[in-house]
Amino acid sequence: MGLLILVILTAILPTIPFSSSSFGSIHDLLRSHGLPGGILPKSVDSFVLDHATGLLEATLVSPCYAKYDGMAYFDRVVRGNLSYGELRGVVGLAQEELFLWLPVKEIRVSDPASGVILFDIGLAHKQLSMSLFEEPPDCRPEASLALWGGEGLLSSSSSSSSSSWG
């Protein structure tokens, strides 16, 4: 009987996902996998990592925009396959390049000593300083709020209407 329980536990344990409560913060998880903690914003509400497949799923409070060297858009759920030094098959993250929003497909740190992080945005690979991603950024619901430091393009003083943009 004891052997049967051991066999069942051995088969089940590798597929049990780790959640935010069993690891700490997602930013700590990313750092432990050789990635900077700031590639995801502060507004991550919860996450699940399936160690058997490497699938990482982060749920944010709401979709939002953050500013790094340019603008980044985070959907409410961001997914990717996590392994040491890389997040592949990313879904739910886009980066603005020349007024176009391009999906980020992969994030990789090949050589930590170089201080460079590589973003695969489909049409190109973008290399940025890892120092931009050391700390998780604030994430705002509107791109204009993140880009212009708190004031949207339309402020209450420039509009006579009492409606808000939410």
Tab-separated table of N, CA and C in Angstrom:
chain	number	residue	atom	x	y	z
A	1	MET	N	0.824	-1.201	0.000
A	1	MET	CA	0.000	0.000	0.000
A	1	MET	C	0.865	1.259	0.000
A	2	GLY	N	1.925	1.259	0.830
A	2	GLY	CA	2.826	2.407	0.904
A	2	GLY	C	3.510	2.664	-0.425
A	3	LEU	N	3.855	1.599	-1.148
A	3	LEU	CA	4.497	1.738	-2.454
A	3	LEU	C	3.534	2.344	-3.464
A	4	LEU	N	2.270	1.956	-3.414
A	4	LEU	CA	1.261	2.510	-4.315
A	4	LEU	C	1.102	4.016	-4.089
A	5	ILE	N	1.063	4.449	-2.854
A	5	ILE	CA	0.941	5.880	-2.545
A	5	ILE	C	2.167	6.631	-3.054
A	6	LEU	N	3.352	6.068	-2.880
A	6	LEU	CA	4.580	6.700	-3.358
A	6	LEU	C	4.565	6.843	-4.877
A	7	VAL	N	4.105	5.825	-5.586
A	7	VAL	CA	4.025	5.877	-7.049
A	7	VAL	C	3.031	6.952	-7.492
A	8	ILE	N	1.900	7.026	-6.835
A	8	ILE	CA	0.888	8.029	-7.185
A	8	ILE	C	1.429	9.435	-6.926
A	9	LEU	N	2.048	9.655	-5.775
A	9	LEU	CA	2.607	10.975	-5.472
A	9	LEU	C	3.709	11.356	-6.451
A	10	THR	N	4.544	10.409	-6.834
A	10	THR	CA	5.611	10.681	-7.796
A	10	THR	C	5.035	11.077	-9.148
A	11	ALA	N	3.918	10.504	-9.521
A	11	ALA	CA	3.287	10.840	-10.802
A	11	ALA	C	2.575	12.184	-10.754
A	12	ILE	N	2.021	12.537	-9.606
A	12	ILE	CA	1.217	13.754	-9.499
A	12	ILE	C	2.049	14.988	-9.187
A	13	LEU	N	3.025	14.903	-8.305
A	13	LEU	CA	3.749	16.085	-7.827
A	13	LEU	C	4.386	16.934	-8.922
A	14	PRO	N	5.026	16.366	-9.952
A	14	PRO	CA	5.624	17.244	-10.963
A	14	PRO	C	4.611	18.092	-11.719
A	15	THR	N	3.336	17.708	-11.711
A	15	THR	CA	2.336	18.465	-12.460
A	15	THR	C	1.564	19.457	-11.600
A	16	ILE	N	1.837	19.482	-10.304
A	16	ILE	CA	1.140	20.444	-9.450
A	16	ILE	C	1.734	21.824	-9.694
A	17	PRO	N	0.913	22.775	-10.107
A	17	PRO	CA	1.447	24.110	-10.371
A	17	PRO	C	1.807	24.842	-9.086
A	18	PHE	N	2.845	25.664	-9.180
A	18	PHE	CA	3.210	26.531	-8.073
A	18	PHE	C	2.472	27.833	-8.256
A	19	SER	N	1.898	28.334	-7.195
A	19	SER	CA	1.157	29.585	-7.277
A	19	SER	C	1.916	30.664	-6.527
A	20	SER	N	1.360	31.853	-6.574
A	20	SER	CA	2.005	32.986	-5.921
A	20	SER	C	2.203	32.737	-4.429
A	21	SER	N	1.326	31.963	-3.807
A	21	SER	CA	1.464	31.738	-2.373
A	21	SER	C	2.564	30.737	-2.059
A	22	SER	N	2.944	29.886	-3.005
A	22	SER	CA	3.956	28.881	-2.718
A	22	SER	C	5.359	29.323	-3.103
A	23	PHE	N	5.530	30.456	-3.760
A	23	PHE	CA	6.866	30.887	-4.154
A	23	PHE	C	7.240	32.263	-3.646
A	24	GLY	N	6.311	33.152	-3.433
A	24	GLY	CA	6.612	34.551	-3.146
A	24	GLY	C	6.077	35.374	-4.294
A	25	SER	N	6.822	36.391	-4.679
A	25	SER	CA	6.340	37.238	-5.773
A	25	SER	C	6.786	36.690	-7.125
A	26	ILE	N	6.062	37.069	-8.152
A	26	ILE	CA	6.451	36.663	-9.498
A	26	ILE	C	7.788	37.285	-9.869
A	27	HIS	N	8.066	38.449	-9.314
A	27	HIS	CA	9.328	39.127	-9.612
A	27	HIS	C	10.504	38.342	-9.038
A	28	ASP	N	10.324	37.746	-7.864
A	28	ASP	CA	11.352	36.871	-7.287
A	28	ASP	C	11.508	35.606	-8.122
A	29	LEU	N	10.397	35.065	-8.603
A	29	LEU	CA	10.443	33.879	-9.453
A	29	LEU	C	11.241	34.162	-10.725
A	30	LEU	N	10.975	35.300	-11.370
A	30	LEU	CA	11.710	35.659	-12.582
A	30	LEU	C	13.202	35.782	-12.290
A	31	ARG	N	13.555	36.442	-11.200
A	31	ARG	CA	14.975	36.599	-10.837
A	31	ARG	C	15.634	35.244	-10.601
A	32	SER	N	14.916	34.321	-9.973
A	32	SER	CA	15.483	32.995	-9.710
A	32	SER	C	15.686	32.196	-10.994
A	33	HIS	N	15.064	32.649	-12.075
A	33	HIS	CA	15.222	32.005	-13.382
A	33	HIS	C	16.107	32.828	-14.322
A	34	GLY	N	16.914	33.728	-13.763
A	34	GLY	CA	17.886	34.464	-14.558
A	34	GLY	C	17.335	35.615	-15.373
A	35	LEU	N	16.129	36.048	-15.065
A	35	LEU	CA	15.514	37.188	-15.756
A	35	LEU	C	15.340	38.333	-14.765
A	36	PRO	N	15.358	39.570	-15.233
A	36	PRO	CA	15.103	40.679	-14.308
A	36	PRO	C	13.644	40.680	-13.847
A	37	GLY	N	13.430	41.010	-12.588
A	37	GLY	CA	12.084	40.991	-12.016
A	37	GLY	C	11.138	42.006	-12.617
A	38	GLY	N	11.668	43.046	-13.235
A	38	GLY	CA	10.833	44.114	-13.764
A	38	GLY	C	10.312	43.906	-15.169
A	39	ILE	N	10.418	42.695	-15.708
A	39	ILE	CA	9.827	42.492	-17.041
A	39	ILE	C	8.309	42.402	-16.958
A	40	LEU	N	7.794	42.209	-15.754
A	40	LEU	CA	6.348	42.274	-15.529
A	40	LEU	C	6.077	43.386	-14.520
A	41	PRO	N	4.930	44.050	-14.639
A	41	PRO	CA	4.647	45.211	-13.783
A	41	PRO	C	4.271	44.830	-12.351
A	42	LYS	N	4.184	45.847	-11.515
A	42	LYS	CA	3.789	45.674	-10.114
A	42	LYS	C	2.373	45.132	-9.981
A	43	SER	N	1.532	45.374	-10.981
A	43	SER	CA	0.107	45.052	-10.867
A	43	SER	C	-0.230	43.586	-11.112
A	44	VAL	N	0.764	42.683	-11.071
A	44	VAL	CA	0.456	41.255	-11.179
A	44	VAL	C	-0.284	40.850	-9.912
A	45	ASP	N	-1.492	40.341	-10.097
A	45	ASP	CA	-2.354	39.968	-8.981
A	45	ASP	C	-2.051	38.553	-8.493
A	46	SER	N	-1.804	37.643	-9.443
A	46	SER	CA	-1.510	36.253	-9.103
A	46	SER	C	-0.776	35.611	-10.273
A	47	PHE	N	-0.165	34.469	-9.997
A	47	PHE	CA	0.495	33.732	-11.071
A	47	PHE	C	0.515	32.254	-10.749
A	48	VAL	N	0.677	31.460	-11.806
A	48	VAL	CA	0.781	30.010	-11.676
A	48	VAL	C	1.917	29.555	-12.577
A	49	LEU	N	2.795	28.705	-12.050
A	49	LEU	CA	3.870	28.103	-12.829
A	49	LEU	C	3.709	26.602	-12.776
A	50	ASP	N	3.581	25.983	-13.928
A	50	ASP	CA	3.518	24.533	-14.026
A	50	ASP	C	4.945	24.045	-14.276
A	51	HIS	N	5.563	23.452	-13.270
A	51	HIS	CA	6.958	23.023	-13.401
A	51	HIS	C	7.137	21.905	-14.417
A	52	ALA	N	6.116	21.122	-14.679
A	52	ALA	CA	6.227	20.038	-15.658
A	52	ALA	C	6.370	20.582	-17.074
A	53	THR	N	5.647	21.657	-17.388
A	53	THR	CA	5.676	22.209	-18.749
A	53	THR	C	6.441	23.521	-18.838
A	54	GLY	N	6.647	24.195	-17.715
A	54	GLY	CA	7.292	25.505	-17.712
A	54	GLY	C	6.334	26.644	-18.010
A	55	LEU	N	5.050	26.333	-18.177
A	55	LEU	CA	4.081	27.379	-18.503
A	55	LEU	C	3.877	28.295	-17.303
A	56	LEU	N	4.139	29.575	-17.533
A	56	LEU	CA	3.922	30.608	-16.526
A	56	LEU	C	2.744	31.448	-16.979
A	57	GLU	N	1.782	31.629	-16.088
A	57	GLU	CA	0.614	32.451	-16.393
A	57	GLU	C	0.463	33.481	-15.286
A	58	ALA	N	0.583	34.757	-15.666
A	58	ALA	CA	0.449	35.863	-14.717
A	58	ALA	C	-0.850	36.598	-14.995
A	59	THR	N	-1.628	36.836	-13.960
A	59	THR	CA	-2.881	37.574	-14.085
A	59	THR	C	-2.693	38.938	-13.438
A	60	LEU	N	-2.965	39.976	-14.212
A	60	LEU	CA	-2.850	41.342	-13.725
A	60	LEU	C	-4.202	41.816	-13.220
A	61	VAL	N	-4.199	42.873	-12.453
A	61	VAL	CA	-5.433	43.462	-11.950
A	61	VAL	C	-6.318	43.870	-13.128
A	62	SER	N	-5.711	44.458	-14.159
A	62	SER	CA	-6.414	44.840	-15.384
A	62	SER	C	-5.370	45.055	-16.473
A	63	PRO	N	-5.792	45.088	-17.741
A	63	PRO	CA	-4.827	45.412	-18.800
A	63	PRO	C	-4.238	46.796	-18.536
A	64	CYS	N	-2.963	46.977	-18.912
A	64	CYS	CA	-2.332	48.261	-18.600
A	64	CYS	C	-1.104	48.522	-19.461
A	65	TYR	N	-0.597	49.741	-19.339
A	65	TYR	CA	0.581	50.195	-20.076
A	65	TYR	C	1.672	50.578	-19.087
A	66	ALA	N	2.914	50.282	-19.455
A	66	ALA	CA	4.061	50.671	-18.633
A	66	ALA	C	5.126	51.270	-19.534
A	67	LYS	N	5.946	52.113	-18.945
A	67	LYS	CA	7.010	52.767	-19.707
A	67	LYS	C	8.361	52.186	-19.306
A	68	TYR	N	9.094	51.713	-20.288
A	68	TYR	CA	10.486	51.285	-20.123
A	68	TYR	C	11.307	52.270	-20.953
A	69	ASP	N	11.932	51.801	-22.043
A	69	ASP	CA	12.554	52.742	-22.984
A	69	ASP	C	11.485	53.276	-23.926
A	70	GLY	N	10.410	52.547	-24.047
A	70	GLY	CA	9.227	52.915	-24.816
A	70	GLY	C	8.026	52.355	-24.077
A	71	MET	N	6.895	52.317	-24.744
A	71	MET	CA	5.672	51.832	-24.103
A	71	MET	C	5.521	50.324	-24.283
A	72	ALA	N	4.986	49.686	-23.265
A	72	ALA	CA	4.660	48.264	-23.311
A	72	ALA	C	3.211	48.111	-22.874
A	73	TYR	N	2.506	47.192	-23.528
A	73	TYR	CA	1.115	46.903	-23.178
A	73	TYR	C	1.053	45.497	-22.595
A	74	PHE	N	0.410	45.368	-21.442
A	74	PHE	CA	0.204	44.082	-20.796
A	74	PHE	C	-1.281	43.772	-20.802
A	75	ASP	N	-1.653	42.650	-21.382
A	75	ASP	CA	-3.033	42.196	-21.331
A	75	ASP	C	-3.320	41.739	-19.900
A	76	ARG	N	-4.571	41.447	-19.596
A	76	ARG	CA	-4.913	41.021	-18.234
A	76	ARG	C	-4.201	39.721	-17.875
A	77	VAL	N	-3.982	38.843	-18.862
A	77	VAL	CA	-3.240	37.600	-18.640
A	77	VAL	C	-2.036	37.586	-19.579
A	78	VAL	N	-0.864	37.350	-19.005
A	78	VAL	CA	0.373	37.221	-19.776
A	78	VAL	C	0.887	35.803	-19.555
A	79	ARG	N	1.175	35.101	-20.666
A	79	ARG	CA	1.634	33.709	-20.586
A	79	ARG	C	2.949	33.548	-21.332
A	80	GLY	N	3.700	32.550	-20.917
A	80	GLY	CA	4.919	32.190	-21.626
A	80	GLY	C	5.528	30.958	-20.990
A	81	ASN	N	6.438	30.331	-21.715
A	81	ASN	CA	7.139	29.156	-21.208
A	81	ASN	C	8.447	29.611	-20.573
A	82	LEU	N	8.547	29.424	-19.272
A	82	LEU	CA	9.681	29.901	-18.497
A	82	LEU	C	10.736	28.815	-18.362
A	83	SER	N	11.955	29.169	-18.716
A	83	SER	CA	13.118	28.339	-18.429
A	83	SER	C	14.230	29.295	-18.026
A	84	TYR	N	15.371	28.761	-17.625
A	84	TYR	CA	16.403	29.647	-17.108
A	84	TYR	C	16.867	30.623	-18.190
A	85	GLY	N	16.743	31.913	-17.901
A	85	GLY	CA	17.210	32.958	-18.803
A	85	GLY	C	16.284	33.306	-19.941
A	86	GLU	N	15.099	32.698	-19.989
A	86	GLU	CA	14.201	33.049	-21.092
A	86	GLU	C	12.735	32.779	-20.782
A	87	LEU	N	11.914	33.563	-21.458
A	87	LEU	CA	10.466	33.393	-21.447
A	87	LEU	C	10.066	33.331	-22.914
A	88	ARG	N	9.685	32.135	-23.386
A	88	ARG	CA	9.378	31.911	-24.801
A	88	ARG	C	7.878	31.756	-25.019
A	89	GLY	N	7.457	31.977	-26.261
A	89	GLY	CA	6.047	31.807	-26.599
A	89	GLY	C	5.159	32.772	-25.843
A	90	VAL	N	5.638	33.985	-25.666
A	90	VAL	CA	4.923	34.983	-24.864
A	90	VAL	C	3.621	35.390	-25.557
A	91	VAL	N	2.567	35.478	-24.777
A	91	VAL	CA	1.254	35.938	-25.240
A	91	VAL	C	0.750	36.946	-24.213
A	92	GLY	N	0.225	38.073	-24.696
A	92	GLY	CA	-0.351	39.060	-23.792
A	92	GLY	C	0.545	40.246	-23.505
A	93	LEU	N	1.634	40.390	-24.265
A	93	LEU	CA	2.568	41.499	-24.080
A	93	LEU	C	2.925	42.064	-25.447
A	94	ALA	N	2.850	43.384	-25.585
A	94	ALA	CA	3.206	44.047	-26.846
A	94	ALA	C	4.055	45.268	-26.540
A	95	GLN	N	4.871	45.642	-27.520
A	95	GLN	CA	5.741	46.803	-27.372
A	95	GLN	C	5.496	47.744	-28.535
A	96	GLU	N	5.464	49.037	-28.241
A	96	GLU	CA	5.238	50.031	-29.285
A	96	GLU	C	6.559	50.348	-29.981
A	97	GLU	N	6.550	50.233	-31.302
A	97	GLU	CA	7.708	50.564	-32.133
A	97	GLU	C	7.215	51.380	-33.311
A	98	LEU	N	7.663	52.617	-33.409
A	98	LEU	CA	7.288	53.491	-34.526
A	98	LEU	C	5.777	53.536	-34.739
A	99	PHE	N	5.040	53.762	-33.682
A	99	PHE	CA	3.575	53.902	-33.688
A	99	PHE	C	2.831	52.603	-33.989
A	100	LEU	N	3.523	51.478	-33.996
A	100	LEU	CA	2.892	50.172	-34.187
A	100	LEU	C	3.051	49.358	-32.905
A	101	TRP	N	2.022	48.596	-32.573
A	101	TRP	CA	2.105	47.700	-31.425
A	101	TRP	C	2.481	46.321	-31.936
A	102	LEU	N	3.660	45.846	-31.552
A	102	LEU	CA	4.165	44.551	-31.998
A	102	LEU	C	4.181	43.575	-30.830
A	103	PRO	N	3.708	42.352	-31.066
A	103	PRO	CA	3.692	41.377	-29.971
A	103	PRO	C	5.109	40.943	-29.599
A	104	VAL	N	5.367	40.877	-28.315
A	104	VAL	CA	6.633	40.333	-27.828
A	104	VAL	C	6.480	38.821	-27.828
A	105	LYS	N	7.386	38.135	-28.520
A	105	LYS	CA	7.287	36.682	-28.642
A	105	LYS	C	8.229	35.951	-27.697
A	106	GLU	N	9.351	36.608	-27.371
A	106	GLU	CA	10.348	35.969	-26.507
A	106	GLU	C	11.151	37.042	-25.783
A	107	ILE	N	11.537	36.719	-24.556
A	107	ILE	CA	12.409	37.572	-23.760
A	107	ILE	C	13.557	36.677	-23.304
A	108	ARG	N	14.816	37.133	-23.549
A	108	ARG	CA	15.949	36.251	-23.259
A	108	ARG	C	17.145	37.031	-22.713
A	109	VAL	N	17.800	36.421	-21.740
A	109	VAL	CA	19.079	36.911	-21.240
A	109	VAL	C	20.084	35.800	-21.522
A	110	SER	N	20.854	35.950	-22.598
A	110	SER	CA	21.821	34.919	-22.978
A	110	SER	C	23.067	34.966	-22.109
A	111	ASP	N	23.551	36.175	-21.838
A	111	ASP	CA	24.771	36.357	-21.066
A	111	ASP	C	24.523	37.422	-20.001
A	112	PRO	N	24.250	37.009	-18.770
A	112	PRO	CA	23.953	37.989	-17.719
A	112	PRO	C	25.065	39.022	-17.516
A	113	ALA	N	26.306	38.645	-17.754
A	113	ALA	CA	27.430	39.571	-17.576
A	113	ALA	C	27.393	40.718	-18.582
A	114	SER	N	26.716	40.513	-19.709
A	114	SER	CA	26.646	41.559	-20.739
A	114	SER	C	25.738	42.708	-20.322
A	115	GLY	N	24.811	42.443	-19.401
A	115	GLY	CA	23.869	43.476	-18.982
A	115	GLY	C	22.814	43.779	-20.023
A	116	VAL	N	22.623	42.844	-20.967
A	116	VAL	CA	21.696	43.057	-22.078
A	116	VAL	C	20.579	42.022	-22.023
A	117	ILE	N	19.364	42.478	-22.306
A	117	ILE	CA	18.207	41.595	-22.427
A	117	ILE	C	17.683	41.720	-23.854
A	118	LEU	N	17.280	40.605	-24.433
A	118	LEU	CA	16.843	40.558	-25.823
A	118	LEU	C	15.339	40.325	-25.887
A	119	PHE	N	14.654	41.147	-26.683
A	119	PHE	CA	13.218	41.003	-26.917
A	119	PHE	C	13.003	40.645	-28.377
A	120	ASP	N	12.323	39.538	-28.629
A	120	ASP	CA	11.941	39.157	-29.986
A	120	ASP	C	10.554	39.739	-30.225
A	121	ILE	N	10.475	40.727	-31.128
A	121	ILE	CA	9.189	41.368	-31.428
A	121	ILE	C	8.723	41.001	-32.833
A	122	GLY	N	9.074	39.796	-33.251
A	122	GLY	CA	8.607	39.300	-34.537
A	122	GLY	C	9.450	39.767	-35.698
A	123	LEU	N	9.362	41.040	-36.026
A	123	LEU	CA	10.093	41.574	-37.167
A	123	LEU	C	11.554	41.837	-36.846
A	124	ALA	N	11.889	41.927	-35.591
A	124	ALA	CA	13.255	42.264	-35.194
A	124	ALA	C	13.530	41.758	-33.785
A	125	HIS	N	14.793	41.798	-33.431
A	125	HIS	CA	15.218	41.518	-32.067
A	125	HIS	C	15.730	42.823	-31.487
A	126	LYS	N	15.215	43.173	-30.337
A	126	LYS	CA	15.584	44.437	-29.711
A	126	LYS	C	16.421	44.144	-28.472
A	127	GLN	N	17.613	44.742	-28.400
A	127	GLN	CA	18.484	44.587	-27.245
A	127	GLN	C	18.389	45.833	-26.378
A	128	LEU	N	18.138	45.616	-25.090
A	128	LEU	CA	18.013	46.728	-24.149
A	128	LEU	C	18.862	46.450	-22.915
A	129	SER	N	19.172	47.492	-22.200
A	129	SER	CA	19.918	47.349	-20.961
A	129	SER	C	19.037	46.682	-19.904
A	130	MET	N	19.590	45.678	-19.230
A	130	MET	CA	18.823	45.001	-18.182
A	130	MET	C	18.489	45.947	-17.038
A	131	SER	N	19.252	47.031	-16.896
A	131	SER	CA	18.989	47.973	-15.801
A	131	SER	C	17.604	48.609	-15.917
A	132	LEU	N	17.044	48.652	-17.134
A	132	LEU	CA	15.687	49.184	-17.320
A	132	LEU	C	14.631	48.300	-16.658
A	133	PHE	N	14.986	47.040	-16.390
A	133	PHE	CA	14.015	46.046	-15.938
A	133	PHE	C	14.314	45.515	-14.536
A	134	GLU	N	15.174	46.213	-13.798
A	134	GLU	CA	15.519	45.741	-12.454
A	134	GLU	C	14.316	45.760	-11.520
A	135	GLU	N	13.553	46.834	-11.557
A	135	GLU	CA	12.394	46.974	-10.674
A	135	GLU	C	11.106	46.934	-11.489
A	136	PRO	N	10.068	46.283	-10.974
A	136	PRO	CA	8.783	46.255	-11.680
A	136	PRO	C	8.213	47.660	-11.835
A	137	PRO	N	7.766	48.007	-13.033
A	137	PRO	CA	7.218	49.349	-13.242
A	137	PRO	C	5.772	49.457	-12.767
A	138	ASP	N	5.346	50.696	-12.555
A	138	ASP	CA	3.928	50.955	-12.357
A	138	ASP	C	3.251	50.718	-13.690
A	139	CYS	N	2.014	50.330	-13.645
A	139	CYS	CA	1.272	50.047	-14.868
A	139	CYS	C	-0.041	50.813	-14.805
A	140	ARG	N	-0.357	51.537	-15.859
A	140	ARG	CA	-1.546	52.400	-15.875
A	140	ARG	C	-2.514	51.951	-16.958
A	141	PRO	N	-3.807	52.201	-16.747
A	141	PRO	CA	-4.807	51.743	-17.718
A	141	PRO	C	-4.761	52.481	-19.048
A	142	GLU	N	-4.159	53.667	-19.086
A	142	GLU	CA	-4.103	54.430	-20.336
A	142	GLU	C	-2.655	54.679	-20.707
A	143	ALA	N	-2.332	54.533	-21.988
A	143	ALA	CA	-0.959	54.747	-22.449
A	143	ALA	C	-0.512	56.169	-22.181
A	144	SER	N	-1.400	57.138	-22.345
A	144	SER	CA	-1.006	58.536	-22.153
A	144	SER	C	-0.611	58.806	-20.707
A	145	LEU	N	-1.248	58.131	-19.752
A	145	LEU	CA	-0.907	58.336	-18.347
A	145	LEU	C	0.496	57.825	-18.048
A	146	ALA	N	0.843	56.689	-18.617
A	146	ALA	CA	2.168	56.136	-18.363
A	146	ALA	C	3.244	56.948	-19.067
A	147	LEU	N	2.951	57.429	-20.247
A	147	LEU	CA	3.952	58.130	-21.044
A	147	LEU	C	4.219	59.531	-20.535
A	148	TRP	N	3.181	60.238	-20.099
A	148	TRP	CA	3.356	61.632	-19.705
A	148	TRP	C	3.356	61.833	-18.192
A	149	GLY	N	3.610	60.769	-17.459
A	149	GLY	CA	3.828	60.905	-16.026
A	149	GLY	C	2.632	61.304	-15.194
A	150	GLY	N	1.433	60.869	-15.549
A	150	GLY	CA	0.279	61.091	-14.692
A	150	GLY	C	-0.790	61.953	-15.306
A	151	GLU	N	-0.457	62.858	-16.193
A	151	GLU	CA	-1.471	63.682	-16.849
A	151	GLU	C	-1.810	63.060	-18.195
A	152	GLY	N	-3.060	62.834	-18.430
A	152	GLY	CA	-3.489	62.338	-19.725
A	152	GLY	C	-3.471	63.455	-20.749
A	153	LEU	N	-3.718	63.119	-21.984
A	153	LEU	CA	-3.760	64.136	-23.027
A	153	LEU	C	-4.899	65.106	-22.788
A	154	LEU	N	-5.988	64.596	-22.224
A	154	LEU	CA	-7.125	65.456	-21.899
A	154	LEU	C	-7.162	65.630	-20.392
A	155	SER	N	-7.028	66.823	-19.920
A	155	SER	CA	-7.120	67.043	-18.475
A	155	SER	C	-8.470	67.672	-18.164
A	156	SER	N	-8.858	67.660	-16.905
A	156	SER	CA	-10.169	68.198	-16.535
A	156	SER	C	-10.259	69.695	-16.803
A	157	SER	N	-9.131	70.395	-16.785
A	157	SER	CA	-9.181	71.838	-17.021
A	157	SER	C	-9.355	72.182	-18.496
A	158	SER	N	-9.049	71.231	-19.395
A	158	SER	CA	-9.170	71.536	-20.816
A	158	SER	C	-10.502	71.086	-21.393
A	159	SER	N	-11.363	70.541	-20.554
A	159	SER	CA	-12.641	70.043	-21.047
A	159	SER	C	-13.765	70.578	-20.169
A	160	SER	N	-14.817	71.073	-20.796
A	160	SER	CA	-15.947	71.575	-20.014
A	160	SER	C	-16.929	70.466	-19.683
A	161	SER	N	-16.725	69.301	-20.247
A	161	SER	CA	-17.607	68.178	-19.989
A	161	SER	C	-17.274	67.546	-18.646
A	162	SER	N	-18.279	67.018	-17.969
A	162	SER	CA	-18.042	66.385	-16.676
A	162	SER	C	-17.861	64.876	-16.806
A	163	SER	N	-17.906	64.354	-18.017
A	163	SER	CA	-17.730	62.910	-18.169
A	163	SER	C	-16.259	62.554	-18.027
A	164	SER	N	-16.000	61.335	-17.582
A	164	SER	CA	-14.613	60.901	-17.417
A	164	SER	C	-14.313	59.777	-18.395
A	165	TRP	N	-13.047	59.570	-18.625
A	165	TRP	CA	-12.591	58.524	-19.548
A	165	TRP	C	-12.322	57.231	-18.813
A	166	GLY	N	-12.589	57.124	-17.529
A	166	GLY	CA	-12.490	55.906	-16.766
A	166	GLY	C	-11.136	55.492	-16.483
